mmCIF file of C-alpha atoms in Angstrom:
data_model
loop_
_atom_site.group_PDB
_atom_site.id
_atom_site.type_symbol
_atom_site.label_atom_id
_atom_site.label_comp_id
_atom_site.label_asym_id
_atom_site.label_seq_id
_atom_site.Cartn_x
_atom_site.Cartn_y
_atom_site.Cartn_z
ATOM 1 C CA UNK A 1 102.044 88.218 32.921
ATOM 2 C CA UNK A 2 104.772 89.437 35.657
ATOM 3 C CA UNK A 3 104.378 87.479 38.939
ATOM 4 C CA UNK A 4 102.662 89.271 41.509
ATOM 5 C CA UNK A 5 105.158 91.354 44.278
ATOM 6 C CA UNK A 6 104.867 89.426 47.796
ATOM 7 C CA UNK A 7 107.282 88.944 50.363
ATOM 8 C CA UNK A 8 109.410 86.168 50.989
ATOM 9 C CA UNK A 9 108.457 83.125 53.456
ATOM 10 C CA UNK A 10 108.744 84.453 56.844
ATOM 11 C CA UNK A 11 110.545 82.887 59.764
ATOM 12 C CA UNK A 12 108.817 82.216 63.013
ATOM 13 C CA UNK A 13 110.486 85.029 64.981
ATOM 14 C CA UNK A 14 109.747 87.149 61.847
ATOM 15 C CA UNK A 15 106.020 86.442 62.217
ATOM 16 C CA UNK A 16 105.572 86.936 66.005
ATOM 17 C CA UNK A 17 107.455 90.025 65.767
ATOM 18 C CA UNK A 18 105.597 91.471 63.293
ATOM 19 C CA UNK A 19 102.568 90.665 65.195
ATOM 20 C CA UNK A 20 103.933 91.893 68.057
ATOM 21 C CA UNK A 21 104.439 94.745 66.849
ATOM 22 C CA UNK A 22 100.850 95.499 65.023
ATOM 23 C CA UNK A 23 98.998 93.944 68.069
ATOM 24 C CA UNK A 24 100.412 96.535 70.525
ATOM 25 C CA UNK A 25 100.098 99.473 67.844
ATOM 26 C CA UNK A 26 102.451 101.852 69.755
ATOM 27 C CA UNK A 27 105.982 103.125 69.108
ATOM 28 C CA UNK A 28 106.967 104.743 65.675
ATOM 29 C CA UNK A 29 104.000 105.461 63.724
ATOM 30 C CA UNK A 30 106.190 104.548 60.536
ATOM 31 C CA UNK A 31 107.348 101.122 62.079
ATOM 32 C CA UNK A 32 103.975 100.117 62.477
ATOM 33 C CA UNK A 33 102.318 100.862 59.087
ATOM 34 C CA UNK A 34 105.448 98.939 57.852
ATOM 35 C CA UNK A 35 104.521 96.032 59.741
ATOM 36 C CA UNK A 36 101.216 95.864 58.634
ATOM 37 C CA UNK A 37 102.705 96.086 55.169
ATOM 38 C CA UNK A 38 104.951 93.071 55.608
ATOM 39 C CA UNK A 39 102.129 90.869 57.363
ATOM 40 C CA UNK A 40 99.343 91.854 54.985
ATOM 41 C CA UNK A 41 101.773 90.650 52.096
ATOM 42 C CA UNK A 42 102.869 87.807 53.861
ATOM 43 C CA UNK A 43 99.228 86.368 54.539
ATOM 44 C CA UNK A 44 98.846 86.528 50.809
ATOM 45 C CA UNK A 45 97.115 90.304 50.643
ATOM 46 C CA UNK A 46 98.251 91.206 46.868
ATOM 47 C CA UNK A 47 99.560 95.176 46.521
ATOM 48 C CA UNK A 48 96.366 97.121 45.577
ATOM 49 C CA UNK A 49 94.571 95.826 48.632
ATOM 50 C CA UNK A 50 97.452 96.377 51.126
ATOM 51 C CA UNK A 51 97.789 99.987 49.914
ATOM 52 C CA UNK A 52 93.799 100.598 50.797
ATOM 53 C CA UNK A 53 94.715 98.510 54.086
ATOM 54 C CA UNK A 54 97.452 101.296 54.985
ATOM 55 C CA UNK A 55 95.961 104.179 52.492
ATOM 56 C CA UNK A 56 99.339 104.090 50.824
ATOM 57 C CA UNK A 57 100.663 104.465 47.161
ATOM 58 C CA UNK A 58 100.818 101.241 45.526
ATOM 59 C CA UNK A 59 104.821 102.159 44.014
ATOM 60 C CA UNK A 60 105.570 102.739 48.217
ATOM 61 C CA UNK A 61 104.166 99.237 48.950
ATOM 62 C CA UNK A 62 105.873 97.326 45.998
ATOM 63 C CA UNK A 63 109.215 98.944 47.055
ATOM 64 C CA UNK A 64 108.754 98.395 50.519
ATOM 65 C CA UNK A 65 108.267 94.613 49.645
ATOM 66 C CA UNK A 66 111.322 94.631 48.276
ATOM 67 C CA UNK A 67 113.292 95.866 50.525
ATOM 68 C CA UNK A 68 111.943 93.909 53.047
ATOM 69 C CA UNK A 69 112.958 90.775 51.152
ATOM 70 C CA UNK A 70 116.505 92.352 51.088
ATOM 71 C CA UNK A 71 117.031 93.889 54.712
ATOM 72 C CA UNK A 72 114.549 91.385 56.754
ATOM 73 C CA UNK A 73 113.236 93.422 59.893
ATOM 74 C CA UNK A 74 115.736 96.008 59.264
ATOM 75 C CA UNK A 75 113.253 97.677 56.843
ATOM 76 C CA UNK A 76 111.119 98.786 59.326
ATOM 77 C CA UNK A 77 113.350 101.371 61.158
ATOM 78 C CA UNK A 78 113.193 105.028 59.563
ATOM 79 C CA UNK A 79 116.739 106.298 58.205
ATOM 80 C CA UNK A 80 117.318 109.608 59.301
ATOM 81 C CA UNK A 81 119.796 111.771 57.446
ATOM 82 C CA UNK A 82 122.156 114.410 58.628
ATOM 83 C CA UNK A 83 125.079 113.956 60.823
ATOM 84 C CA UNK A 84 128.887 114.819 61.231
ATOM 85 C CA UNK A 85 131.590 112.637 59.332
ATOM 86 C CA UNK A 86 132.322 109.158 60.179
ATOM 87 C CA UNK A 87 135.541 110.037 62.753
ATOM 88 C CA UNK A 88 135.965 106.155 62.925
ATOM 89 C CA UNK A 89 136.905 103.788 60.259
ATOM 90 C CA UNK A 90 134.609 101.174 58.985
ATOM 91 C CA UNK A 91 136.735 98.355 60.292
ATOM 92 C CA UNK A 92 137.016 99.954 63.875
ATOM 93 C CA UNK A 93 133.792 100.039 63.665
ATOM 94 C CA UNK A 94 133.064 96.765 62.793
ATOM 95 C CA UNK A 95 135.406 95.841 65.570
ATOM 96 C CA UNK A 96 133.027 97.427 67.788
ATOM 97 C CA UNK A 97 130.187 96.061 67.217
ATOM 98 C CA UNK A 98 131.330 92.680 66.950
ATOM 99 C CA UNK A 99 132.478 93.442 70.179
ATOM 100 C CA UNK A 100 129.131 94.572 71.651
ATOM 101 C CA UNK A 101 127.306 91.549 70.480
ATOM 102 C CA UNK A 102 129.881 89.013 71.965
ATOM 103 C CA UNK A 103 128.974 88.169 75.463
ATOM 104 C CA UNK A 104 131.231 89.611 78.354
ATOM 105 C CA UNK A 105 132.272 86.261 79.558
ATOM 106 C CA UNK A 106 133.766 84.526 76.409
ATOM 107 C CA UNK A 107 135.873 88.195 76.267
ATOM 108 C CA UNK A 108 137.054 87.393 79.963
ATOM 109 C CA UNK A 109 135.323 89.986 81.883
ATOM 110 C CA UNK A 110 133.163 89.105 84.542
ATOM 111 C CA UNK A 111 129.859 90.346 83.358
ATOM 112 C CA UNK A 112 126.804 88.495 81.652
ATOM 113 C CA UNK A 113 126.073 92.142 79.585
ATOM 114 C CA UNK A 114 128.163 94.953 78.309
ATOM 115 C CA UNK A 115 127.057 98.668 79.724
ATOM 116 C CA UNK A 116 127.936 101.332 77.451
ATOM 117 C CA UNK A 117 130.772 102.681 79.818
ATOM 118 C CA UNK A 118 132.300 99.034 80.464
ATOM 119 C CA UNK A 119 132.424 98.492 77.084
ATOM 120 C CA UNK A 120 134.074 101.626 76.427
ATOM 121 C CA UNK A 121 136.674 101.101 79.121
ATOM 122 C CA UNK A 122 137.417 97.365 77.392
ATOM 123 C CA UNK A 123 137.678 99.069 73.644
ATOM 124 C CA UNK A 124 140.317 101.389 75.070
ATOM 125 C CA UNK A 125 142.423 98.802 76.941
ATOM 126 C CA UNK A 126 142.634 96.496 74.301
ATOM 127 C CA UNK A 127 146.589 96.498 73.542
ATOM 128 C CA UNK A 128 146.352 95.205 69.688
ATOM 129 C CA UNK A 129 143.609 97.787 68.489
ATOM 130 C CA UNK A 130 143.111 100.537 70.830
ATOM 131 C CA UNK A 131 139.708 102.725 70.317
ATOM 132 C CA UNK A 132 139.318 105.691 72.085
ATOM 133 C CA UNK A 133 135.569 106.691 71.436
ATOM 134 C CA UNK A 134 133.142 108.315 73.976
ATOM 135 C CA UNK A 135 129.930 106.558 75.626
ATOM 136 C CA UNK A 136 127.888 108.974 73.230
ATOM 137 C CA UNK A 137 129.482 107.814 69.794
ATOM 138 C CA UNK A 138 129.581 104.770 71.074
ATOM 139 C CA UNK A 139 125.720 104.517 71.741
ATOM 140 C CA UNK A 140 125.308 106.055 68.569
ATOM 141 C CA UNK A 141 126.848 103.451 66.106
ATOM 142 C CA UNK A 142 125.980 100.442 68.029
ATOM 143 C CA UNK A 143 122.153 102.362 67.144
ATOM 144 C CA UNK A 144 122.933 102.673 63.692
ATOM 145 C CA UNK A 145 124.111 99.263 63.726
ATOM 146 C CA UNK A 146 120.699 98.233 65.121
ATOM 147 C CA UNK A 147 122.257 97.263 68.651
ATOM 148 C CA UNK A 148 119.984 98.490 71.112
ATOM 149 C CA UNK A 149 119.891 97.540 75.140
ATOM 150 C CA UNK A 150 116.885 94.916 75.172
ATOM 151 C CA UNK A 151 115.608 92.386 77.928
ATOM 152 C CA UNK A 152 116.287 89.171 76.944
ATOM 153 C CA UNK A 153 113.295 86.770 75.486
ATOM 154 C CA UNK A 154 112.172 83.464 74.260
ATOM 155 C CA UNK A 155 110.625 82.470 71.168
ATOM 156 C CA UNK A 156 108.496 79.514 69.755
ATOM 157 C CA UNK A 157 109.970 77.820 66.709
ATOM 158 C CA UNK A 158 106.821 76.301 64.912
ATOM 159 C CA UNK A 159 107.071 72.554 65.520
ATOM 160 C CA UNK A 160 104.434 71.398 62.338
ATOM 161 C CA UNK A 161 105.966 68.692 60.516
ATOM 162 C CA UNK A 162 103.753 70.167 57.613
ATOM 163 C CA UNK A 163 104.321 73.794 57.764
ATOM 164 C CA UNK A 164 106.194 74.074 54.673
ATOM 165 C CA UNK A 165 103.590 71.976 52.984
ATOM 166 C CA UNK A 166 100.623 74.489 54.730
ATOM 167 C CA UNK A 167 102.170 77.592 54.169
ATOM 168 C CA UNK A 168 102.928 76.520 50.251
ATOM 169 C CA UNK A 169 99.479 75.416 50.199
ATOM 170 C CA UNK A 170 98.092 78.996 51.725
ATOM 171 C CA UNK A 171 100.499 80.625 49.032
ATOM 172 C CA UNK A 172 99.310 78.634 46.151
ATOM 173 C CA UNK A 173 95.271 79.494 46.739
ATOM 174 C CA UNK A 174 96.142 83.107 47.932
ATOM 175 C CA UNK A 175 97.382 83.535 44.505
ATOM 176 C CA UNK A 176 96.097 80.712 41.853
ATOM 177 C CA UNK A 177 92.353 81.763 43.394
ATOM 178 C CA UNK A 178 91.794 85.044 45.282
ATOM 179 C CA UNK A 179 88.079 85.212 44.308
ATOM 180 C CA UNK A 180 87.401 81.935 46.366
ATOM 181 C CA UNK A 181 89.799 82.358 49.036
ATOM 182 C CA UNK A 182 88.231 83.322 52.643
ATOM 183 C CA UNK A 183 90.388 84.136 56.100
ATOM 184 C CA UNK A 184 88.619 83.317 59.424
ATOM 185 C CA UNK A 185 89.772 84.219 62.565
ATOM 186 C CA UNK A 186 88.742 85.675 66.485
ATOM 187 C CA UNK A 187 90.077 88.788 67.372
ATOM 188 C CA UNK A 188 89.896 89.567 71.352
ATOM 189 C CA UNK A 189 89.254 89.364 74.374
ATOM 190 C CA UNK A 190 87.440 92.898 73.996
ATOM 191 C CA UNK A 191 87.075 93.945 77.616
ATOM 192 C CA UNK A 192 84.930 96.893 78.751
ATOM 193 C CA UNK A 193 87.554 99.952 80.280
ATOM 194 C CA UNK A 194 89.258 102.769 79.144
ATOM 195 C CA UNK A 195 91.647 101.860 76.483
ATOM 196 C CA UNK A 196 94.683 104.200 75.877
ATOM 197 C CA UNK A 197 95.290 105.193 72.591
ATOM 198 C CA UNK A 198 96.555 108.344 70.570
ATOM 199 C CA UNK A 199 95.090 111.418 68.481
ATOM 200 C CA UNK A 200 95.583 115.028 67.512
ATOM 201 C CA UNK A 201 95.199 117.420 70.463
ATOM 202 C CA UNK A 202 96.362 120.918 71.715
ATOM 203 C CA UNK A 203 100.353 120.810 72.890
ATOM 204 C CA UNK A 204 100.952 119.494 76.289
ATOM 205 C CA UNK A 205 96.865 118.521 76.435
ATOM 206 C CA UNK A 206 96.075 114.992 75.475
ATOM 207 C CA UNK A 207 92.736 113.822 75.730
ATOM 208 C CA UNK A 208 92.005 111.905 79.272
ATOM 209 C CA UNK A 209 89.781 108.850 79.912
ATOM 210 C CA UNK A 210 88.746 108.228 83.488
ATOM 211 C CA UNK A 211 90.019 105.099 85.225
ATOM 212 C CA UNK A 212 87.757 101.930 85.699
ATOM 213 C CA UNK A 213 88.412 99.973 88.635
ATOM 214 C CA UNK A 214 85.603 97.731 88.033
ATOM 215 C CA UNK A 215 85.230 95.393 85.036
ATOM 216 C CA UNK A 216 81.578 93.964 85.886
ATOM 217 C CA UNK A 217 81.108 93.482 82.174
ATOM 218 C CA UNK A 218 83.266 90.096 81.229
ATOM 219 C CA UNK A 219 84.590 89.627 77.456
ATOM 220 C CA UNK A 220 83.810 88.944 74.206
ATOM 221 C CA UNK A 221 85.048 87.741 71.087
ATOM 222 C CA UNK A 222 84.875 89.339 67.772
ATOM 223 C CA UNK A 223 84.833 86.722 65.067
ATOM 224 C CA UNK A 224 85.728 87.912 61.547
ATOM 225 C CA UNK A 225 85.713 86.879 58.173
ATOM 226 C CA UNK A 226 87.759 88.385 55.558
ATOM 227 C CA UNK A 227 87.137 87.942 51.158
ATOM 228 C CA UNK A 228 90.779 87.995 50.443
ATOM 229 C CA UNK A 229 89.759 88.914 46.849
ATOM 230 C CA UNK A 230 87.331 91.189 47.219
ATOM 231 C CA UNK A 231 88.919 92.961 50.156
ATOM 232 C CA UNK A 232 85.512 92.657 52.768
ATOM 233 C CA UNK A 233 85.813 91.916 55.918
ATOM 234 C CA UNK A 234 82.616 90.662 58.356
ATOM 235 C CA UNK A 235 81.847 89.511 61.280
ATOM 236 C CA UNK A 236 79.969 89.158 64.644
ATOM 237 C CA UNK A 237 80.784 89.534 68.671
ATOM 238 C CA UNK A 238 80.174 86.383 70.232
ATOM 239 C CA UNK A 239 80.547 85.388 74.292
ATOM 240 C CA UNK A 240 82.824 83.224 73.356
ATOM 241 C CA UNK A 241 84.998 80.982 71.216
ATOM 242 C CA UNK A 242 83.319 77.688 70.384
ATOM 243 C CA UNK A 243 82.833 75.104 66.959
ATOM 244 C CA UNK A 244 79.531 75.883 67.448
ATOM 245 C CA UNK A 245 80.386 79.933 66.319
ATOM 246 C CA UNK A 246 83.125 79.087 63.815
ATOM 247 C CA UNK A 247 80.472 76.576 61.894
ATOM 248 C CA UNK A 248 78.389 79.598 61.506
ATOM 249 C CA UNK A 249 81.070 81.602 60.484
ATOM 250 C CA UNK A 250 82.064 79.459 57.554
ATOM 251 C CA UNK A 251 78.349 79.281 56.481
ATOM 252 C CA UNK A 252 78.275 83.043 56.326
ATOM 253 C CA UNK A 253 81.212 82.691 53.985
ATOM 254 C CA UNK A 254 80.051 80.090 52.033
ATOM 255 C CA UNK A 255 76.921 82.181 51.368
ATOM 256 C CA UNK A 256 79.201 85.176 49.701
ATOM 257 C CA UNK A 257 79.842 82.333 46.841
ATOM 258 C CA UNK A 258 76.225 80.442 46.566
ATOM 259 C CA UNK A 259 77.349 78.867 43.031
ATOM 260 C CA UNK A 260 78.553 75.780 44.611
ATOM 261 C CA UNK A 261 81.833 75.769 43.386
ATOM 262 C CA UNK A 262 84.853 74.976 45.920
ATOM 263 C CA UNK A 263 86.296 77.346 48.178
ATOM 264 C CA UNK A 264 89.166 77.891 50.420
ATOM 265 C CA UNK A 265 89.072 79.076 53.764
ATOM 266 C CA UNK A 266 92.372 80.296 55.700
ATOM 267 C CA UNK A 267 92.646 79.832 59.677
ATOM 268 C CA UNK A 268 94.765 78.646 62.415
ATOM 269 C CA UNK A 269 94.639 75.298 64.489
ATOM 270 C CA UNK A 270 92.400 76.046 67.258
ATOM 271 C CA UNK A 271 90.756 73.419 68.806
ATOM 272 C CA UNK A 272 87.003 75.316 67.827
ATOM 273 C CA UNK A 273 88.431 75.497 64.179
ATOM 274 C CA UNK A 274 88.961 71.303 63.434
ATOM 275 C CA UNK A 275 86.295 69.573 64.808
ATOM 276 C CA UNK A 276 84.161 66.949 63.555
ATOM 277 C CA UNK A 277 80.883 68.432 62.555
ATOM 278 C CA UNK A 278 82.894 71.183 60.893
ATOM 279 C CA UNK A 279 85.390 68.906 58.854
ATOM 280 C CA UNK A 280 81.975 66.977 57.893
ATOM 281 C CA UNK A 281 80.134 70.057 56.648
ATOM 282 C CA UNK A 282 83.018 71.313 54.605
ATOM 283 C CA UNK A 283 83.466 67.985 53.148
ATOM 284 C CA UNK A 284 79.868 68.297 52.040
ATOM 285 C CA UNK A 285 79.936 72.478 50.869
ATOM 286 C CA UNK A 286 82.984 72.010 48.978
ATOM 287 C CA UNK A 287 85.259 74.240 51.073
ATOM 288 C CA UNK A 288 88.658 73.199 52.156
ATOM 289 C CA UNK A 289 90.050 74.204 55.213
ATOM 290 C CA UNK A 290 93.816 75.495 54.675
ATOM 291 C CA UNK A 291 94.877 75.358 58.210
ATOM 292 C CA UNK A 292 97.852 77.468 59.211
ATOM 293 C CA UNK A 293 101.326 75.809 60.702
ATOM 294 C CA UNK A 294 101.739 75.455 64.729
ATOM 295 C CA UNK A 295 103.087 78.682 65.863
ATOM 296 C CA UNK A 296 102.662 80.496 62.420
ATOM 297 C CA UNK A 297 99.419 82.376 62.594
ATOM 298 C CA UNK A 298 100.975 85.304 60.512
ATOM 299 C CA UNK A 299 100.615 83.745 57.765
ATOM 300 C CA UNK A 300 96.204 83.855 58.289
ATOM 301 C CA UNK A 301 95.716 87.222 55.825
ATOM 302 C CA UNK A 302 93.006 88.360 58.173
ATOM 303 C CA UNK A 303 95.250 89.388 61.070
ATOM 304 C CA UNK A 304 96.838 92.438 59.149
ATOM 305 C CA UNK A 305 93.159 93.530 59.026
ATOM 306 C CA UNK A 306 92.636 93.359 62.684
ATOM 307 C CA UNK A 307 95.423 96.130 63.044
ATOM 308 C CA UNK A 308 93.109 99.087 62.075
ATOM 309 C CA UNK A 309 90.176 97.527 64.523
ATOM 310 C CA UNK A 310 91.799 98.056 67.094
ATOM 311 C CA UNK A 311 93.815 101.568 66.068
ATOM 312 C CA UNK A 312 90.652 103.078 65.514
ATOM 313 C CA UNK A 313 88.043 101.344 67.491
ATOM 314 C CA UNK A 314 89.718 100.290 70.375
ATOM 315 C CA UNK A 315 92.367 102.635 71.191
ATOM 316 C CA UNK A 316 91.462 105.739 72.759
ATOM 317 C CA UNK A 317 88.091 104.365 73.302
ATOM 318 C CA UNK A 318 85.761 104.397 76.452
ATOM 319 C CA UNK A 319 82.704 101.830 75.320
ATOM 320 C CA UNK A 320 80.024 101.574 78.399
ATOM 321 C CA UNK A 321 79.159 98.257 77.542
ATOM 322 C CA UNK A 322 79.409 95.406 75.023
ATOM 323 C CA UNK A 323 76.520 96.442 72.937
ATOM 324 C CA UNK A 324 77.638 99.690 71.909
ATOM 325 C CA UNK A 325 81.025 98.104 71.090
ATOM 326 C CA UNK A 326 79.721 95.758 68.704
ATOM 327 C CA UNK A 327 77.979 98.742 67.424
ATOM 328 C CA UNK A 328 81.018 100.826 66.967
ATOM 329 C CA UNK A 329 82.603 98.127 65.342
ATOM 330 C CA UNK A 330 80.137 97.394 62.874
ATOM 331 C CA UNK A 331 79.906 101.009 61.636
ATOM 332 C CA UNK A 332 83.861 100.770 61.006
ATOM 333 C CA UNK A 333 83.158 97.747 58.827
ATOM 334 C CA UNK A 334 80.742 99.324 56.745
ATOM 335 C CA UNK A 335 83.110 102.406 56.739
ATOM 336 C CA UNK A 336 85.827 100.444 55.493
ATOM 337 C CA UNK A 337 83.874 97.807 53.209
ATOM 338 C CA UNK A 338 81.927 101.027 51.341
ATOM 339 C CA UNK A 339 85.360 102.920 51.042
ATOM 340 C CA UNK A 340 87.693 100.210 49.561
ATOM 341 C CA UNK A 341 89.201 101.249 46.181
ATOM 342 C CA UNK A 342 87.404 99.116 43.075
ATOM 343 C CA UNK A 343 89.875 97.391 41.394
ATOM 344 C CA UNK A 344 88.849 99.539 38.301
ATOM 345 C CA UNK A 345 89.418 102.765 40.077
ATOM 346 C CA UNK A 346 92.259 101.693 41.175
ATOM 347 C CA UNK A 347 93.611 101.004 37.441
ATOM 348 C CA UNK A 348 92.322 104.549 36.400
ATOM 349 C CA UNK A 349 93.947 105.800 39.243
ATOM 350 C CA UNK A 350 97.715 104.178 37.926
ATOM 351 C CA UNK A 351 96.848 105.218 34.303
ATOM 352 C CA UNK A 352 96.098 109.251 35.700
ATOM 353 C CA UNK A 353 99.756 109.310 37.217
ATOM 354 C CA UNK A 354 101.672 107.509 34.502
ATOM 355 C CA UNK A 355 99.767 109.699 32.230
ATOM 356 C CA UNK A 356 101.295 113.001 34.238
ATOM 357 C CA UNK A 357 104.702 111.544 34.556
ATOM 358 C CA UNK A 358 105.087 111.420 30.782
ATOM 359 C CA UNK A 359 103.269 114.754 30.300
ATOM 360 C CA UNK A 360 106.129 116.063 32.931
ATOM 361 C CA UNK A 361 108.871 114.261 31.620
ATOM 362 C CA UNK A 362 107.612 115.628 27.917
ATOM 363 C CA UNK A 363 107.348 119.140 29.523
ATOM 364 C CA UNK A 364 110.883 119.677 30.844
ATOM 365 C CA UNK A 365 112.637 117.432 28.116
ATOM 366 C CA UNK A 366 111.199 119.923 25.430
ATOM 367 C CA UNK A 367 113.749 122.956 26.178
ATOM 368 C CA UNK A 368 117.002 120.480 26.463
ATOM 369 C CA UNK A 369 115.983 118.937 22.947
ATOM 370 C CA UNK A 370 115.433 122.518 21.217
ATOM 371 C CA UNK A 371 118.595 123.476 22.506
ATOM 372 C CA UNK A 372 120.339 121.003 21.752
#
């Protein structure tokens, strides 16, 4: 049996990026659902479950995978076609933009960062390899190149003296037992105001949400549980984060699988998540608590599935209060739990469309065969 398609170990920038990205849900529609892609695979999601996650073929996911495990981040950006002729060489170019990403000061001009027109001006004085190019087709391949004018930021590299030893054990259940494998994890704070969001509308009309000065209404915490094999996700709105809520959390989860047999449950190292009464009762249930590295909570499998909450429940959304919030988002987990493909379908579905591709392939081969 082939090995299952799953993207490579991520780095720590990789990871906060990607949830970066998801957790703000705006920019390119296409980089997003490709970061959900990435995460869900890299918290252990297998293909069928990440293309009902992003309603997506499962061929586009696989590929996607692949790529990703090839090009890193770069995947994520849409390549648009079209254009005039490269005008520049490919070493000139790569002059350039080795140029752009060395800092002013080690190239003995008194800046700390390049502007398109001073680096321009320096390309064209250089007396070994002069470039004449304009500030537009300059700004254009240093974009193609994936240079673009950012603020500069800081990072965390995860400090865990175990994370390769947690994220190999996280890999190993994820894919040795999905049936028994659980994710746990709080998503929040959800305030009560107008959240902005995004949705079809007449041209040059968007739908408006009034403005709420007053937020009398404090926050809560969703806390949700995710069957990583069965692709169900549950959960409850709490006041807060506490041991006291993620004990009855993990006995909701150990109630899905009442046969006494051990289970693994996925989550990150949250002071609420490790303490003693909980470490005692899942020494006693049989459930092991795969904790995720320092720094690394991208690799919890449940945090892909957080990305639709808030796309469709949050965004764009107006809630009075905190009950009919938790009631909204209740009705999109039975939405989503009733809709989610059956394996079985989902096998039925694969065997419908290889079925046409041979019919096709059997349809227009015919004619070159006869007439031959």
């Amino acid at each position: 049996m082939a090995d299952s398609v799953r993207v490579r170990r991520l780095t720590d920038q990789e990871g906060q990026q990607l949830l970066r990205i998801t957790r703000r849900g705006t920019g390119s529609p296409i980089r997003l659902r490709r970061a959900m892609v990435v995460l869900a695979s890299a918290g252990g999601n297998t293909v069928p479950a990440i293309a009902r996650l992003v309603q997506a073929d499962e061929d586009t996911i696989r590929q996607l995978i692949h790529r990703f495990n090839e090009m890193g981040m770069a995947c994520l950006n849409p390549q648009w076609a079209g254009g005039r002729p490269r005008q520049i060489s490919p070493d000139d170019e790569t002059f350039i933009v080795t140029t752009a990403k060395a800092r002013p000061e080690a190239l003995g001009r008194p800046f700390t960062r390049w502007s398109v027109r001073k680096l321009a001006d320096y390309l064209a004085g250089q007396a070994s390899r002069p470039i004449s190019i304009g500030r537009e087709r300059l700004r254009q391949i240093l974009h193609r190149n994936g240079i673009t004018f950012q603020r500069t930021k800081t990072w965390k590299e995860s400090n865990d003296p175990d994370r390769d030893a947690k994220l190999a054990r996280i890999e190993y259940v994820s894919s040795h037992f999905p049936q028994r494998v659980f994710a746990f994890d709080e998503f929040g704070p959800l305030a009560i105001r107008p959240h902005g969001g995004a949705g079809w509308a007449p041209a040059r009309h968007p739908d408006r949400l009034p403005a709420n000065y007053h937020k009398l209404h404090g926050v809560r915490q969703f806390h949700g549980c995710y069957s990583v094999g069965d692709d169900q996700l549950w959960g409850v709105v709490r006041r807060r984060k506490g041991a006291a809520n993620t004990l009855a959390a993990l006995k909701s989860i150990s109630q899905a699988r009442p046969d006494g047999a051990p289970i693994y449950v996925i989550l990150d190292n949250l002071s609420a998540h490790k303490g003693k009464r909980i470490r005692a009762w899942a020494t006693r249930s049989k459930v092991e608590l795969c904790f995720t590295p320092t720094y690394a909570s991208w690799a919890n499998p449940i945090k892909a599935q957080f990305g639709p909450l808030r796309t469709f429940v949050i965004a764009g959304s107006n809630h009075p209060n905190h009950t009919i919030l938790a009631r909204k988002l209740h009705a999109y987990l039975r939405w989503r739990n009733a809709n989610a493909r059956h394996p079985d379908v989902l096998a039925a579905q694969r065997r419908e469309r290889a079925r046409i591709r041979s019919e096709r392939q059997r349809r227009w081969g015919q004619p070159a065969t006869r007439a031959a």
